[in-house]
Short mmCIF file of C-alpha atoms and ligand atoms in Angstrom, two decimals:
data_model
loop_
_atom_site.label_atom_id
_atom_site.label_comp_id
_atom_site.label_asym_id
_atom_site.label_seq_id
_atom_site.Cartn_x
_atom_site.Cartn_y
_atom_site.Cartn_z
CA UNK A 1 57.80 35.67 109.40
CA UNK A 2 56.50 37.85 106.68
CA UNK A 3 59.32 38.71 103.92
CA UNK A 4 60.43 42.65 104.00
CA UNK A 5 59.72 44.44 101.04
CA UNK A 6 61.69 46.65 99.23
CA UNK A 7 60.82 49.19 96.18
CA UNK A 8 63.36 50.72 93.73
CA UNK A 9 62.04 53.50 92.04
CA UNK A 10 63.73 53.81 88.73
CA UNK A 11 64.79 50.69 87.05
CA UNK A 12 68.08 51.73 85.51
CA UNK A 13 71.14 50.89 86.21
CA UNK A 14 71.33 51.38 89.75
CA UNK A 15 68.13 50.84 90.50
CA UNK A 16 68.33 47.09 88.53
CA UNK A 17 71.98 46.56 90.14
CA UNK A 18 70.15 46.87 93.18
CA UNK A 19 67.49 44.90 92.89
CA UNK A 20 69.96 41.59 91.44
CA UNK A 21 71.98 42.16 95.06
CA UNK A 22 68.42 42.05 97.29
CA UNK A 23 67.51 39.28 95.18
CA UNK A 24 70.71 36.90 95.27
CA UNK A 25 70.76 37.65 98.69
CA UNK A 26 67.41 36.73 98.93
CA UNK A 27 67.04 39.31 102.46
CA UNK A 28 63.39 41.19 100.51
CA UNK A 29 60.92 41.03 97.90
CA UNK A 30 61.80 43.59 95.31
CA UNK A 31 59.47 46.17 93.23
CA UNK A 32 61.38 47.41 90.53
CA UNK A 33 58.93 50.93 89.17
CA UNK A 34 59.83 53.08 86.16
CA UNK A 35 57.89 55.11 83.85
CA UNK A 36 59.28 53.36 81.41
CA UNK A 37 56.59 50.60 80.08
CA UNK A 38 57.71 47.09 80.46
CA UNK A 39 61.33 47.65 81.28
CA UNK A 40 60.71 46.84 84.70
CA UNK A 41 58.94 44.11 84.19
CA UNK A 42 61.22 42.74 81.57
CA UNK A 43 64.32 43.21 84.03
CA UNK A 44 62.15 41.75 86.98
CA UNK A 45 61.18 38.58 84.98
CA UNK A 46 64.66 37.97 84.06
CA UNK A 47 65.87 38.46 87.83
CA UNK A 48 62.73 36.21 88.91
CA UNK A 49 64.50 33.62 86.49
CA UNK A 50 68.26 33.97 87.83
CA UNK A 51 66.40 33.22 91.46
CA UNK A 52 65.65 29.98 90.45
CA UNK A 53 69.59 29.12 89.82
CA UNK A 54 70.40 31.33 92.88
CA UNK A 55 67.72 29.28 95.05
CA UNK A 56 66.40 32.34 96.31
CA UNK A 57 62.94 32.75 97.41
CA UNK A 58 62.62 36.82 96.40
CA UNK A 59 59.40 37.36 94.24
CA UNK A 60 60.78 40.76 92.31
CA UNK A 61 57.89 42.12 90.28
CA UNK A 62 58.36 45.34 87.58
CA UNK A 63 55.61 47.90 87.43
CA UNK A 64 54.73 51.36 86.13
CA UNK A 65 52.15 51.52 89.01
CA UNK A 66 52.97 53.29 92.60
CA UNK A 67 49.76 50.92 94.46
CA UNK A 68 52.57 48.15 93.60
CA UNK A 69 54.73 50.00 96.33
CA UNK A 70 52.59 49.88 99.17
CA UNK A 71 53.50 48.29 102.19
CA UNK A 72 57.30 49.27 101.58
CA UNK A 73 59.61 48.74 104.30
CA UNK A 74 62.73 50.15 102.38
CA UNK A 75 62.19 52.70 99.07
CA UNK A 76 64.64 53.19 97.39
CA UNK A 77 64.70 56.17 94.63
CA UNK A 78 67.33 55.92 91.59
CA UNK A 79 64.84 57.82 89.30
CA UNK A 80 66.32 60.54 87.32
CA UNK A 81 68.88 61.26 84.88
CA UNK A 82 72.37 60.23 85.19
CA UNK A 83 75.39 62.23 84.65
CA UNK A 84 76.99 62.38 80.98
CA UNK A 85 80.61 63.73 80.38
CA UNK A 86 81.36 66.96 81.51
CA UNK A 87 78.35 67.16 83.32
CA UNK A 88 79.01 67.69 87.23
CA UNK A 89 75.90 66.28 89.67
CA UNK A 90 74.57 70.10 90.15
CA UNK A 91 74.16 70.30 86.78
CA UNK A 92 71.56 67.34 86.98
CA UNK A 93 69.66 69.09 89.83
CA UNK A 94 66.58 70.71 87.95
CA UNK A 95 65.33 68.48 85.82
CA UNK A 96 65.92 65.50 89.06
CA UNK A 97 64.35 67.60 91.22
CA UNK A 98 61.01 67.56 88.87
CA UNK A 99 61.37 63.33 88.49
CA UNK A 100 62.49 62.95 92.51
CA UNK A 101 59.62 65.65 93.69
CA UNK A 102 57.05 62.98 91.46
CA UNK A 103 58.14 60.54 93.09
CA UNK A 104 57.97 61.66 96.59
CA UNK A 105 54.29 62.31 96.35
CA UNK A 106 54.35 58.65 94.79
CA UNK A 107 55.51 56.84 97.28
CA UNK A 108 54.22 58.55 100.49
CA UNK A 109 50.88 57.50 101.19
CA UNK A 110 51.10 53.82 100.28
CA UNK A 111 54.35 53.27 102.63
CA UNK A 112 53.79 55.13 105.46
CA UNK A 113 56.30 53.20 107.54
CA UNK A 114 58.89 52.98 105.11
CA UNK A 115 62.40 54.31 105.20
CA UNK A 116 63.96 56.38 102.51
CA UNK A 117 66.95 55.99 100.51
CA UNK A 118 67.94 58.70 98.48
CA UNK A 119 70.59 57.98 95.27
CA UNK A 120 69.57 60.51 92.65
CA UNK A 121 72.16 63.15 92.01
CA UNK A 122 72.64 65.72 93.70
CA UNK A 123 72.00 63.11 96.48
CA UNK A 124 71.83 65.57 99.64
CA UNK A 125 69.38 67.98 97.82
CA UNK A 126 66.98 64.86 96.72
CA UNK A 127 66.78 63.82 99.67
CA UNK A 128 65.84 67.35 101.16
CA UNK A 129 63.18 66.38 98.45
CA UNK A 130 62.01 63.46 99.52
CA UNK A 131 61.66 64.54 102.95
CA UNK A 132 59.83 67.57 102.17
CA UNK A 133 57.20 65.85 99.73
CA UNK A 134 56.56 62.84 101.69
CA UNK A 135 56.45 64.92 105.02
CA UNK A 136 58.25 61.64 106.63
CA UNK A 137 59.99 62.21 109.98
CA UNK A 138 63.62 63.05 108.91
CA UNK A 139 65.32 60.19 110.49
CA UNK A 140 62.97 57.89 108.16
CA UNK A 141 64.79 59.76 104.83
CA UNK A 142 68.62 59.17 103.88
CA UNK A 143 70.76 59.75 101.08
CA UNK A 144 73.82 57.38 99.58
CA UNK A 145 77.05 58.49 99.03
CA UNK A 146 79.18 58.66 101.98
CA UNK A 147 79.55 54.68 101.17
CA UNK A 148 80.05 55.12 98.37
CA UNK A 149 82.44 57.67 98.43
CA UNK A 150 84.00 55.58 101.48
CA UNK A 151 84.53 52.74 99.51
CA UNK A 152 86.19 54.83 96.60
CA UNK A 153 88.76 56.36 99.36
CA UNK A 154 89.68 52.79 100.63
CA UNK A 155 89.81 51.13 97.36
CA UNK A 156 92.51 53.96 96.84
CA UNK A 157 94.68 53.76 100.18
CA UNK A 158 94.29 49.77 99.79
CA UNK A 159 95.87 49.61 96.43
CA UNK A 160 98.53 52.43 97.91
CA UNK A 161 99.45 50.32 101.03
CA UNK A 162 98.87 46.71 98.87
CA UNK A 163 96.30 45.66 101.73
CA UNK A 164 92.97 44.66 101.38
CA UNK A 165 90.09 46.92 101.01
CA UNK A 166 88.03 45.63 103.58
CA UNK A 167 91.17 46.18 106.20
CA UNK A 168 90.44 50.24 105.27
CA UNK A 169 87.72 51.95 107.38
CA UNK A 170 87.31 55.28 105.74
CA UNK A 171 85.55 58.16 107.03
CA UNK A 172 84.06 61.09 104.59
CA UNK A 173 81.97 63.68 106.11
CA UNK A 174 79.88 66.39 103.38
CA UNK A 175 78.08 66.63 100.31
CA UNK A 176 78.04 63.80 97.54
CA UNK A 177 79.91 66.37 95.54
CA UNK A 178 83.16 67.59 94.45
CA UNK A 179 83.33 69.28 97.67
CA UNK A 180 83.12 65.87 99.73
CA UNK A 181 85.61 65.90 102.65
CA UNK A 182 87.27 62.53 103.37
CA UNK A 183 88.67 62.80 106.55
CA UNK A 184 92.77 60.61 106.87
CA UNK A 185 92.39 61.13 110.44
CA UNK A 186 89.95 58.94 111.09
CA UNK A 187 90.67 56.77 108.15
CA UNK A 188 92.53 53.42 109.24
CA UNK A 189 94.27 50.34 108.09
CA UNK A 190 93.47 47.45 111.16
CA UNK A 191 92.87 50.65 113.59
CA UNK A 192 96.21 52.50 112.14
CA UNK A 193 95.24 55.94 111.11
CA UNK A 194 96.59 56.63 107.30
CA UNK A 195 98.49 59.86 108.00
CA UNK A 196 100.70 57.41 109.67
CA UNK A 197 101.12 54.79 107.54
CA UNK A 198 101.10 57.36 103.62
CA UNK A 199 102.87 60.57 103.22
CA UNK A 200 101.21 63.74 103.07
CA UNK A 201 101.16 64.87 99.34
CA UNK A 202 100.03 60.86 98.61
CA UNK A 203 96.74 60.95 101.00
CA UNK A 204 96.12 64.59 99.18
CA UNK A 205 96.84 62.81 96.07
CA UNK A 206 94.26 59.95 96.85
CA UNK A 207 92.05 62.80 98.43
CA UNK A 208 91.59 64.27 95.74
CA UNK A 209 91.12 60.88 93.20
CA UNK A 210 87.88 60.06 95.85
CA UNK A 211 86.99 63.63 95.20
CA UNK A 212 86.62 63.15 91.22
CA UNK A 213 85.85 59.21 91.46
CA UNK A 214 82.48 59.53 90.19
CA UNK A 215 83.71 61.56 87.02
CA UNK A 216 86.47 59.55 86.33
CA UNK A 217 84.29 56.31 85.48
CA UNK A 218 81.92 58.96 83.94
CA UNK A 219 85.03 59.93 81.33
CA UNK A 220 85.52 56.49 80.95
CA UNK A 221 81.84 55.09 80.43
CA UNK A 222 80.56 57.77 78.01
CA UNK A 223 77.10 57.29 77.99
CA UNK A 224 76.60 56.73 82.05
CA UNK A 225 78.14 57.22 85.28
CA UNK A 226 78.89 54.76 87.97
CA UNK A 227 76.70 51.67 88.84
CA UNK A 228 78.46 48.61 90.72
CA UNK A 229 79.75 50.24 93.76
CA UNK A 230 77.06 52.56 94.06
CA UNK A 231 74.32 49.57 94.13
CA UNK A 232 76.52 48.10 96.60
CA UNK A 233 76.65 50.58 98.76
CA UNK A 234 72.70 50.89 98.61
CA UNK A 235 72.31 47.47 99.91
CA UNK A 236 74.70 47.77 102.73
CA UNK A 237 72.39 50.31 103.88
CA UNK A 238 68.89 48.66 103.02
CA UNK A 239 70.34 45.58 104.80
CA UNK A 240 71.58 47.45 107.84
CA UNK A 241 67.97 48.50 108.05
CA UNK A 242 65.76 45.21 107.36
CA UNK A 243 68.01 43.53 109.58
CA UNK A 244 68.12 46.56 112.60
CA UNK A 245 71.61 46.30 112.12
CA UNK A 246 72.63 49.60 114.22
CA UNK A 247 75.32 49.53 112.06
CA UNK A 248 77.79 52.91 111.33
CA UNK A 249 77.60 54.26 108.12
CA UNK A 250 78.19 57.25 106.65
CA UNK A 251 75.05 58.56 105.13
CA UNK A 252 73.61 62.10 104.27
CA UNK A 253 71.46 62.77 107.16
CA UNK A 254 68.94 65.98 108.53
CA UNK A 255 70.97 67.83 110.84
CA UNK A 256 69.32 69.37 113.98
CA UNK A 257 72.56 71.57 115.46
CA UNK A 258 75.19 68.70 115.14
CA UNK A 259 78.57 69.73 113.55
CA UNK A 260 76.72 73.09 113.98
CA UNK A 261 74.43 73.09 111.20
CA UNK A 262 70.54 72.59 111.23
CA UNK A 263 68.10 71.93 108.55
CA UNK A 264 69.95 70.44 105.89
CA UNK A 265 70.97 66.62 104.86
CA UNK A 266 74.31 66.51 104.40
CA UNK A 267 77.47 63.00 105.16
CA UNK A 268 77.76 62.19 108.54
CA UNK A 269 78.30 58.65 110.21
CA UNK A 270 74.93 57.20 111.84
CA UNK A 271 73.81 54.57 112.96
CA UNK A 272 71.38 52.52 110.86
CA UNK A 273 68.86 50.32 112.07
CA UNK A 274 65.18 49.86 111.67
CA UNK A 275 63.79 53.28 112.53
CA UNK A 276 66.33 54.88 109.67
CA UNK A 277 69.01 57.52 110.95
CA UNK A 278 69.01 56.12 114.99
CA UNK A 279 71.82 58.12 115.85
CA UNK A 280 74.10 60.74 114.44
CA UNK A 281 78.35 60.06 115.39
CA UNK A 282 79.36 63.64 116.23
CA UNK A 283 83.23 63.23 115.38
CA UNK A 284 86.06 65.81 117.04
CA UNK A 285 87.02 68.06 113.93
CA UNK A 286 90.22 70.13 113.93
CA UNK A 287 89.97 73.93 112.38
CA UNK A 288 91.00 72.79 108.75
CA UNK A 289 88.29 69.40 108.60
CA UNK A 290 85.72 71.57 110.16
CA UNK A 291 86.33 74.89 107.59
CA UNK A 292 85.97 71.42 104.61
CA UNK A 293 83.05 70.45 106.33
CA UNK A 294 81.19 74.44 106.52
CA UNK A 295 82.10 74.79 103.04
CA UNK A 296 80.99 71.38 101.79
CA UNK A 297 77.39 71.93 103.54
CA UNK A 298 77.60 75.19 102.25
CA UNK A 299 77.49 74.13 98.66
CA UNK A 300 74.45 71.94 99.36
CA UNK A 301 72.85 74.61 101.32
CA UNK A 302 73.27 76.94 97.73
CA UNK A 303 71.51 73.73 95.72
CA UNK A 304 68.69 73.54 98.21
CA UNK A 305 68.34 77.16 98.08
CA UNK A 306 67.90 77.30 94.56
CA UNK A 307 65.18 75.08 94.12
CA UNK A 308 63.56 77.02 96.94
CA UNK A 309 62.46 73.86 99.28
N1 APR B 401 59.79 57.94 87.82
C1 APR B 401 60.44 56.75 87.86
N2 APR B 401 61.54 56.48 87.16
C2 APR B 401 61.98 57.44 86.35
C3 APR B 401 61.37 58.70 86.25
C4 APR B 401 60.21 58.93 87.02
N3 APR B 401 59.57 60.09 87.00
N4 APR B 401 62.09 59.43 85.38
C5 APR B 401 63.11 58.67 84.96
N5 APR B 401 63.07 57.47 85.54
C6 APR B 401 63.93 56.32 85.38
C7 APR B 401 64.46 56.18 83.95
O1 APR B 401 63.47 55.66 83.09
C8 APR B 401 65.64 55.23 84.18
O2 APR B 401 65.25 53.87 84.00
O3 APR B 401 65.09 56.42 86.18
C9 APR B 401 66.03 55.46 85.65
C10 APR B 401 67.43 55.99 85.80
O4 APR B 401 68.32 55.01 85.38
P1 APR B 401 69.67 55.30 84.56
O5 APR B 401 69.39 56.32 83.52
O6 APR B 401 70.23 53.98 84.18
O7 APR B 401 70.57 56.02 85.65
P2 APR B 401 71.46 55.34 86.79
O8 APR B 401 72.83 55.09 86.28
O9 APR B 401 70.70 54.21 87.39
O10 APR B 401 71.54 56.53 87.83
C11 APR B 401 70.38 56.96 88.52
O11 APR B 401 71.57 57.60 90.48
O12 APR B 401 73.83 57.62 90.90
C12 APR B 401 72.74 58.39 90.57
O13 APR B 401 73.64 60.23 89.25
C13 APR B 401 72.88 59.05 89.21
O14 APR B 401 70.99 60.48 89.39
C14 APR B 401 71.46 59.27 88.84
C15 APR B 401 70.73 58.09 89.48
#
């Protein structure tokens, strides 16, 4: 069987974080691109070297060169500009919608069957991008950050309850932005919903420490925002679609009337499998989640309409 292949445009942090997960696992051949010249191929020669002590057969080449692409089963886009201190992710959204809009018409016509991950900040809009310049089918473009986010909400009600994280299932509908809406409700500990297991002010509390989890490690990094987690949460998703996992995950996804809204990528749960988004999960909101949900998908709504796409 012929080995999937998997591009990462932009070779930064996520992008490289990425590519050393695909490659220990050894699940895809890896294209690192950046406009940067020979960082890519300077990181991919030093992953092709750890593959030899991992004993994994993953060729990862680096290249400033889109033909490199071609043939992409999974692309995923990192390129852009990451968020500094006091920056929020709107603030990144011009000059990433210039790199990610480059990079659409990059990638499109050498990877026709490829699905799209979109991480660039503000995630929901790029991918809006990337759908729009490649002119994929919208089910074949996604955006991370409901993982992401996800896993930032459990870490928090694990460490509350002392459990493990993986025991938390946590459910966050919305924009990958401040206005993100994790939902308690459906959040549970071995099926155990959270509202019955924390008190009310502490879920707000953790609520709202999910909410600000990408700025916190921004405050505390400096010069960069967040990298581990959110390259983890990438490869869940690339591996739940190599592998045609039809696995639930939250992901920002092209709505077409569910949750009432249409036209717009914004956190749902889906299933993932080979052909991308193969299902949206259309969850039971009360008043209050669904007025956090209309105003989240509002605020990406604004973003797209800005940049006019
Ligand atoms: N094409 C390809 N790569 C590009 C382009 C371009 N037009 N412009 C910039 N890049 C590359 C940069 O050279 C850099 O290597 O994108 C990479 C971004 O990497 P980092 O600066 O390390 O940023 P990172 O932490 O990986 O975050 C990337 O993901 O989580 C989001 O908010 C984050 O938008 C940011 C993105």
């Amino acid at each position: 069987m012929k080995r999937k292949k998997v591009s990462i445009i932009g070779a930064g942090h996520v992008g490289a974080s990425t590519a050393q997960l695909l490659a220990l696992a050894g699940i895809s051949d890896v294209v690192l691109f950046d406009v940067v010249e020979g960082m890519p191929q300077g990181k991919a020669l030093d992953l092709s070297q750890a593959c030899s002590i991992w004993n994994s057969a993953a060729s990862v080449i680096g290249t400033n060169n889109y033909a490199d692409t071609a043939g992409s089963d999974v692309i995923v886009v990192t390129a852009g500009i990451a968020r500094k201190p006091g920056m929020s992710r709107d603030d990144l959204l011009r000059t990433n919608a210039g790199i990610v809009s480059a990079v659409g018409r990059g990638i499109a016509g050498g990877s026709p069957d490829a699905v799209i991950i979109a991480v660039t900040n503000p995630m929901d809009v790029m991918a809006h991008l990337l759908y729009k310049t490649t002119g994929f089918a919208h089910h074949r473009v996604m955006g991370m950050g409901g993982v992401l986010d996800a896993a930032r909400f459990s870490t928090f009600v694990a460490w509350e309850l002392n459990v493990s994280p993986g025991a938390v299932n946590s459910v966050i509908l919305g924009g990958h932005g401040d206005q993100m809406v994790p939902m308690p409700r459906f959040t549970t500990v071995n099926g155990v919903p959270v509202t019955k297991l924390i008190p009310e002010d502490k879920i707000e509390a953790l609520v709202e420490r999910t909410r600000g989890g990408g700025a916190e490690i921004v405050s505390l990094l400096k010069t960069g925002s967040a990298y581990y987690a959110p390259a983890a949460a990438t490869f869940q998703m690339v591996k739940a679609i190599l592998f045609d996992e039809k696995r639930p995950l939250p992901a920002a996804c092209y709505l077409t009337g569910q949750y009432g809204i249409e036209g717009l990528f914004v956190g749902v749960p889906a299933i993932l499998g080979a052909g991308g988004v193969e299902r949206i999960i259309e969850l039971k909101l009360d008043d209050k989640e669904r007025e956090a949900f209309v105003k989240s998908a509002g605020a990406v709504s604004g973003l797209v309409k800005t940049l006019d796409i």
